[in-house]
Tab-separated table of C-alpha atoms in Angstrom:
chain	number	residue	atom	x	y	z
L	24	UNK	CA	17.257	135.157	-5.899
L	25	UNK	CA	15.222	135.094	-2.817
L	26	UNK	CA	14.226	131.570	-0.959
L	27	UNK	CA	11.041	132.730	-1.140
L	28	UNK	CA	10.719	133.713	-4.911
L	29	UNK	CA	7.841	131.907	-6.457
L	30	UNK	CA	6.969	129.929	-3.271
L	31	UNK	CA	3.124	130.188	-2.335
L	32	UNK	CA	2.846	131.351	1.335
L	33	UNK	CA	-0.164	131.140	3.020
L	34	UNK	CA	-0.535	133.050	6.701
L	35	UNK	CA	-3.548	133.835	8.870
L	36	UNK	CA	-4.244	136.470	10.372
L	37	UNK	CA	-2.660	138.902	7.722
L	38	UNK	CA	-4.953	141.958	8.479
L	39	UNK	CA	-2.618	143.187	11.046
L	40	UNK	CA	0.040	142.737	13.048
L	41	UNK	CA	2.740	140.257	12.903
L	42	UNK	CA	0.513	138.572	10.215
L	43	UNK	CA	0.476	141.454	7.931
L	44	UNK	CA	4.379	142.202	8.483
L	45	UNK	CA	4.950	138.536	7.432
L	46	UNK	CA	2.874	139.537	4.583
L	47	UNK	CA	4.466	142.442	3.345
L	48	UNK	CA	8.069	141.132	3.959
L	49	UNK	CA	7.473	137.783	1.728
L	50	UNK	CA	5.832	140.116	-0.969
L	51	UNK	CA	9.287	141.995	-1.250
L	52	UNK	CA	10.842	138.867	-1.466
L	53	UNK	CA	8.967	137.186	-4.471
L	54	UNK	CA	6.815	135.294	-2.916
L	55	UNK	CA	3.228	134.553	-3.655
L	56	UNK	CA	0.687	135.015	-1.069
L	57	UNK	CA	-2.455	133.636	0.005
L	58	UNK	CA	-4.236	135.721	3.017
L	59	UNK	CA	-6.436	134.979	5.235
L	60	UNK	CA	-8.062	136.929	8.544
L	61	UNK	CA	-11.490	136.943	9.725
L	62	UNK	CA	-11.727	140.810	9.688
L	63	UNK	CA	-12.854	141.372	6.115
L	64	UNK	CA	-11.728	145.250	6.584
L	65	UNK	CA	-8.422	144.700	7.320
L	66	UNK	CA	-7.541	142.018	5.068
L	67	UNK	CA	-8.803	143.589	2.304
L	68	UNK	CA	-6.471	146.394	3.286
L	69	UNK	CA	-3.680	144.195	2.968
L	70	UNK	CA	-4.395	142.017	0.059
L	71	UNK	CA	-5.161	145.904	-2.339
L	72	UNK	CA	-1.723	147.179	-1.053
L	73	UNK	CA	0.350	143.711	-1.704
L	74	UNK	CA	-2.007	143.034	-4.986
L	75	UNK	CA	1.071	142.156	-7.414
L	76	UNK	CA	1.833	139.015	-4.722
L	77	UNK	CA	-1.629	137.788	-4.031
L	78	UNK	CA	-2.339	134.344	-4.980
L	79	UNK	CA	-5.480	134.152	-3.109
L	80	UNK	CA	-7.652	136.180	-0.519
L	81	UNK	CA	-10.167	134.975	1.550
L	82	UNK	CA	-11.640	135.740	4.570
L	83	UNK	CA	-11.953	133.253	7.198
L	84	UNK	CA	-11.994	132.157	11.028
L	85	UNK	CA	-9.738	130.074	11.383
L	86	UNK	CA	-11.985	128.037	13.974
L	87	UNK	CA	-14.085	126.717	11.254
L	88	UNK	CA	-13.699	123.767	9.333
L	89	UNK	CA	-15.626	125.127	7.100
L	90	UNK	CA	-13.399	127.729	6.577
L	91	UNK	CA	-10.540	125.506	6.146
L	92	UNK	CA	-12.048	123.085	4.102
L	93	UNK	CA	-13.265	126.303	1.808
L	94	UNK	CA	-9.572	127.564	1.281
L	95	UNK	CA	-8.232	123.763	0.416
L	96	UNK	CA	-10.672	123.844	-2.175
L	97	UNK	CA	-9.659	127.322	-3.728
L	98	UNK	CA	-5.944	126.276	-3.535
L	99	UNK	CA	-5.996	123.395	-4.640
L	100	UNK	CA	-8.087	124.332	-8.130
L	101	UNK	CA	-6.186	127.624	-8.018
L	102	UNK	CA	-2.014	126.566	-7.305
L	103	UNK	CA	-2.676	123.026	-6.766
L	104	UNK	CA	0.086	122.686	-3.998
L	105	UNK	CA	1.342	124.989	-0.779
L	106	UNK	CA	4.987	125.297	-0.167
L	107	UNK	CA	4.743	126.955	3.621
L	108	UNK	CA	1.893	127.487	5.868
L	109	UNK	CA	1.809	129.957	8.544
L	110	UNK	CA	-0.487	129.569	11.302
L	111	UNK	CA	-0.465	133.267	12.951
L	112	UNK	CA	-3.710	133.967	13.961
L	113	UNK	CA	-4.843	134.237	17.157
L	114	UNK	CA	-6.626	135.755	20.068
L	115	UNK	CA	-6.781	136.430	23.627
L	116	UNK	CA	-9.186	136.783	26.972
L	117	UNK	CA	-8.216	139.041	30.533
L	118	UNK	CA	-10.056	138.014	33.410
L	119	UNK	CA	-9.342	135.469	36.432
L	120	UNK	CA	-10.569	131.714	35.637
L	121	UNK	CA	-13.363	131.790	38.031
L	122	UNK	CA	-14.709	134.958	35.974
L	123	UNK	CA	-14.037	133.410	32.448
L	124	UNK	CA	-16.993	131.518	30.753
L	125	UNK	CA	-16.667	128.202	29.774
L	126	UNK	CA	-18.055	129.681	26.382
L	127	UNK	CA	-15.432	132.638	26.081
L	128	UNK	CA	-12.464	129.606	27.281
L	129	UNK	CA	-13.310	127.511	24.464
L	130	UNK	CA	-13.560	130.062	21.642
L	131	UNK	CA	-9.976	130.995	22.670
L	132	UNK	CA	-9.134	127.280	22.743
L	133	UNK	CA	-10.652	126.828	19.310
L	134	UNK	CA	-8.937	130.022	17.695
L	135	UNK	CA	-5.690	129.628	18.985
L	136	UNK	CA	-5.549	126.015	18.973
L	137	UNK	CA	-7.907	124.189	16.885
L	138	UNK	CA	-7.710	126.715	14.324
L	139	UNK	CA	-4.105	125.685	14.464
L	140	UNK	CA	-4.482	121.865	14.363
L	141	UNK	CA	-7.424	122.071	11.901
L	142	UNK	CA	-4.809	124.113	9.641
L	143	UNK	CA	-2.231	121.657	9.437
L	144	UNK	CA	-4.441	118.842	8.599
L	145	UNK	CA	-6.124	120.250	6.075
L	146	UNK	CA	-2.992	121.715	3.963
L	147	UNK	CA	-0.807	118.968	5.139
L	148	UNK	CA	-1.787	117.025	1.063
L	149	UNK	CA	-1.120	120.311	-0.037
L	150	UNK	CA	2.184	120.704	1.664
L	151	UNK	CA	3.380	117.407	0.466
L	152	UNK	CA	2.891	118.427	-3.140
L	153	UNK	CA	5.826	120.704	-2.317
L	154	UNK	CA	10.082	120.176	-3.514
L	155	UNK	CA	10.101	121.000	0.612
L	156	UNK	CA	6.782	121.899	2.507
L	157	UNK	CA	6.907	124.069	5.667
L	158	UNK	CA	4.515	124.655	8.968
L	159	UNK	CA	5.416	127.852	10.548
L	160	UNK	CA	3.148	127.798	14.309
L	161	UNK	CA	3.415	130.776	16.360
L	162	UNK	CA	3.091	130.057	20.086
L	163	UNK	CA	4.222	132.587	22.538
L	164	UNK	CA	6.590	132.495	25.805
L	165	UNK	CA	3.679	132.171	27.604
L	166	UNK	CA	3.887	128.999	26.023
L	167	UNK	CA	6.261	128.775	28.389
L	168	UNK	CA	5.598	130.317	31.439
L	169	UNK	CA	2.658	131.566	33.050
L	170	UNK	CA	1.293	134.987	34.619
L	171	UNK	CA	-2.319	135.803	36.187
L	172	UNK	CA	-5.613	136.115	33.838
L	173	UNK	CA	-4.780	134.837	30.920
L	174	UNK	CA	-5.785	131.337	31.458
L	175	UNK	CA	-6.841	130.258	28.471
L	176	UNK	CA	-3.915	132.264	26.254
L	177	UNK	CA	-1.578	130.144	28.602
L	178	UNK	CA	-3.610	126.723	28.075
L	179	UNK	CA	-3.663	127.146	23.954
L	180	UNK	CA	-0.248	128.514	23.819
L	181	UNK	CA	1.127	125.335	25.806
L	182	UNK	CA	-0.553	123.067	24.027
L	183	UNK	CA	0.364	124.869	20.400
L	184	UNK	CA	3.958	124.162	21.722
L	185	UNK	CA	3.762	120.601	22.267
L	186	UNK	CA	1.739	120.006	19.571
L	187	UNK	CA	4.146	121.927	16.967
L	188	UNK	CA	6.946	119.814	19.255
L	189	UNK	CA	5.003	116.341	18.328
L	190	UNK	CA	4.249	117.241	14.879
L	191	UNK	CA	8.046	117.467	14.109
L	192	UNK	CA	8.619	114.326	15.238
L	193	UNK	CA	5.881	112.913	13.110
L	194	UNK	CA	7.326	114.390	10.077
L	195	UNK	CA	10.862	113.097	10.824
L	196	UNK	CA	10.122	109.558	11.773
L	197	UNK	CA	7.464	109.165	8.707
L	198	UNK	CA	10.145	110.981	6.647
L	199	UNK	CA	7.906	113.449	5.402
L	200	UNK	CA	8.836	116.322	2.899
L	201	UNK	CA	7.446	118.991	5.721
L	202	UNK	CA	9.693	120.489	8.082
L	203	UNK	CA	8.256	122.191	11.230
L	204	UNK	CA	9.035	125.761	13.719
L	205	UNK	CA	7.836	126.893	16.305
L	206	UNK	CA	7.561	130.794	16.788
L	207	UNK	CA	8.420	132.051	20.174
L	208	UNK	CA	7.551	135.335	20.012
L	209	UNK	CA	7.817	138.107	23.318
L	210	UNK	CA	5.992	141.097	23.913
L	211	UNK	CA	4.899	142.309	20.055
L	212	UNK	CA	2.841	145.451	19.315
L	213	UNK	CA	0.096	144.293	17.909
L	214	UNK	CA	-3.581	144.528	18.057
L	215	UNK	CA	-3.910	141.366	20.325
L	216	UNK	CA	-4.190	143.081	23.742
L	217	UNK	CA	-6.735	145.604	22.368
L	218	UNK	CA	-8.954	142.675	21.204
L	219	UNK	CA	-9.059	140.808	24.370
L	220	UNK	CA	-12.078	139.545	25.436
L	221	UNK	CA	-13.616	139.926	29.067
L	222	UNK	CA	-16.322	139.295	30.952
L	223	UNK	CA	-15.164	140.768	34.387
L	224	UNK	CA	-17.409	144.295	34.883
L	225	UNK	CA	-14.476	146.255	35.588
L	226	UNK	CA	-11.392	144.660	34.321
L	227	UNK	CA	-7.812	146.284	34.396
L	228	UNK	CA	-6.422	148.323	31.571
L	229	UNK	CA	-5.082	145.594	30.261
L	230	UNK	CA	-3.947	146.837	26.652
L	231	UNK	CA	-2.318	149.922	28.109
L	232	UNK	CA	-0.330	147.797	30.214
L	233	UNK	CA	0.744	145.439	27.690
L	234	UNK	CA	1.606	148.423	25.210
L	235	UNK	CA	4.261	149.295	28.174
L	236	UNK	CA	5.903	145.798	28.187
L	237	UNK	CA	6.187	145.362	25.169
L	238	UNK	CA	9.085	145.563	22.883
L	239	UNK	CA	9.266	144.752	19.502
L	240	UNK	CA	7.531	145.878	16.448
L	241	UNK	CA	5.577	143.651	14.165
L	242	UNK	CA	8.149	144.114	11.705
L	243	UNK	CA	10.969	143.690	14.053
L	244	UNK	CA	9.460	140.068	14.699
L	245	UNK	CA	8.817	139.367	10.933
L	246	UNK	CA	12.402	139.883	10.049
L	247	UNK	CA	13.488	136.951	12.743
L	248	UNK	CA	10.576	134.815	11.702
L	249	UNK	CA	12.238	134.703	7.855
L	250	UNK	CA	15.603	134.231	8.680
L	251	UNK	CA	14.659	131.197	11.692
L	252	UNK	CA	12.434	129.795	8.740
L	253	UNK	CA	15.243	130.455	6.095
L	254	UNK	CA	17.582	128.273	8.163
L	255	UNK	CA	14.736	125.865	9.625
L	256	UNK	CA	15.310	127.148	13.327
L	257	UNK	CA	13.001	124.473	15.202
L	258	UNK	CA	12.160	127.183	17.870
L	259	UNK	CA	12.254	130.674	16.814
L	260	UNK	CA	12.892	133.408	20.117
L	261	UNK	CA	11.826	136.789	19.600
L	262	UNK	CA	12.670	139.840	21.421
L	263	UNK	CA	15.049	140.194	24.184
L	264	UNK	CA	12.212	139.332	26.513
L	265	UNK	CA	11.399	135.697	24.811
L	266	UNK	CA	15.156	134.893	25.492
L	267	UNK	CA	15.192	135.924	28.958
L	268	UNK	CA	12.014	133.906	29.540
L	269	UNK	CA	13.921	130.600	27.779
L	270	UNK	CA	16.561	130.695	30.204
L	271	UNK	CA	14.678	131.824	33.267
L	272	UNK	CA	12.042	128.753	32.704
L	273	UNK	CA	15.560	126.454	32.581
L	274	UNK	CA	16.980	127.834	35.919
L	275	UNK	CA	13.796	127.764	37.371
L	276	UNK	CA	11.114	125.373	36.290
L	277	UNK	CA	9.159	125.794	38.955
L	278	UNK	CA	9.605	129.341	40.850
L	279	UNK	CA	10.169	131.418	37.451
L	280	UNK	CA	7.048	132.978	38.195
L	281	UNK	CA	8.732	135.018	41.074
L	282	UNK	CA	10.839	136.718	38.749
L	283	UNK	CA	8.909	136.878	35.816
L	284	UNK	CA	6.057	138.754	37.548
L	285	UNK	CA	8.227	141.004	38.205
L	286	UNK	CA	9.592	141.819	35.389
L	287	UNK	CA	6.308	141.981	33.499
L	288	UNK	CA	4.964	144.244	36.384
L	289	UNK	CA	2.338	141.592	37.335
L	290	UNK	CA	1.038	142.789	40.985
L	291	UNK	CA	1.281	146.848	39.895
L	292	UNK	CA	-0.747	145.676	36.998
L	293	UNK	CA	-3.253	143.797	39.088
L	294	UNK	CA	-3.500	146.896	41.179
L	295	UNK	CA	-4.730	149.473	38.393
């Protein structure tokens, strides 16, 4: 029998991407799902093909309190408990920082971030009501490092990191029933770089470029999600890229940046 049999599994962003891989992998597995994106279309899509799983589907931005505070409700009258939360959903913005609102900074700051903190305080009663509770946070490697106009990706993704990093701790010294991962995940395919937001006139072809770098499929990166959160991996590498990034960042803290660019074809990008 799966790990996952029976266990209610709740992950944003589901409409697409690695969000609906997760989805459809858990479903296979037994598990019982409750979805949430803020695109109505696409989660709906999702919930009517993985039907026989669903626990609950509801759309939401993950920003919102409200939102949050909505889906507690529901799950808690519905299930009553929540054995694993995955906080997946998330958002970017392309342009330099001079050229980036303060307005279009914090709504990635709120998404990727506060959506992620407001998540795990809000199911963290539910969590406990769990044999063994789990909070799955997907950062990125540029949680890591860093690489020109993606400001405030880099400044949520960071801060997701050493927030997921602290929250551990908190659940170990309190000896909570929660354990806690952080997802490391490379270049993926998804939707992500087509969604960015921008407020330069002109701004690069910034999806097309991505599409080039990147690697691995959403699937691909669902599969090593499961197993690192099958075996409790604290931080979860995906894609040959997110491993070269881990070691590159340990040789060199401070001048990774001059091999990285490279490698993610930073100044030919900056030049289209």
């Amino acid at each position: 029998m799966s790990t996952w049999h029976n266990k209610q599994i709740l992950i944003t962003g589901a409409g697409s991407g690695i969000g609906q891989a997760l989805a459809r992998l858990f479903a296979n597995q037994g598990a019982k799902l409750i979805l949430t994106d803020i695109n109505e279309t696409n989660l709906n899509s999702t919930t009517n093909e993985l039907i026989h799983a669903v626990t609950l589907s509801q759309v939401s931005d993950v920003s919102k309190k409200s939102d949050w505070q909505s889906l507690t409700k529901h799950i808690q009258q519905q299930v009553g408990y929540l054995d694993v939360l995955i906080n997946n959903a998330g958002m970017t913005s392309i342009g330099f920082f001079e050229d980036t609102s303060e307005a279009l900074f914090n709504k990635v700051m709120d998404v990727n971030l506060n959506g992620v903190v407001t998540g795990c305080r809000e199911m963290l009663p539910l969590l406990e009501k769990s044999k063994r509770g789990l909070i799955v946070n997907v950062a990125s490697i540029f949680g890591l490092i860093t690489m020109p106009m993606v400001t405030p990706y880099h400044a949520s993704k960071f801060a997701v990191r050493g927030f997921t990093e602290a929250l551990r701790q908190d659940m170990l010294f309190q000896n909570k029933n929660i354990d806690v991962v952080c997802v490391m995940p490379g270049g993926i395919r998804t939707n992500i770089a087509n969604s960015a937001e921008t407020e330069v006139k002109q701004p690069n072809d910034f999806a097309k470029h991505f599409s080039s770098v990147a690697r691995t499929t959403p699937e691909q990166a669902a599969k090593v999600i499961e197993k690192g959160m099958r075996k409790n991996t604290f931080r979860i590498l995906i894609g040959a890229d997110a491993k070269i990034v881990d070691v590159l960042y340990k040789l060199l803290p401070t001048d990774y940046y001059k091999v990285s660019n490279a490698l993610l074809g930073v100044k030919k990008f900056l030049r289209s």
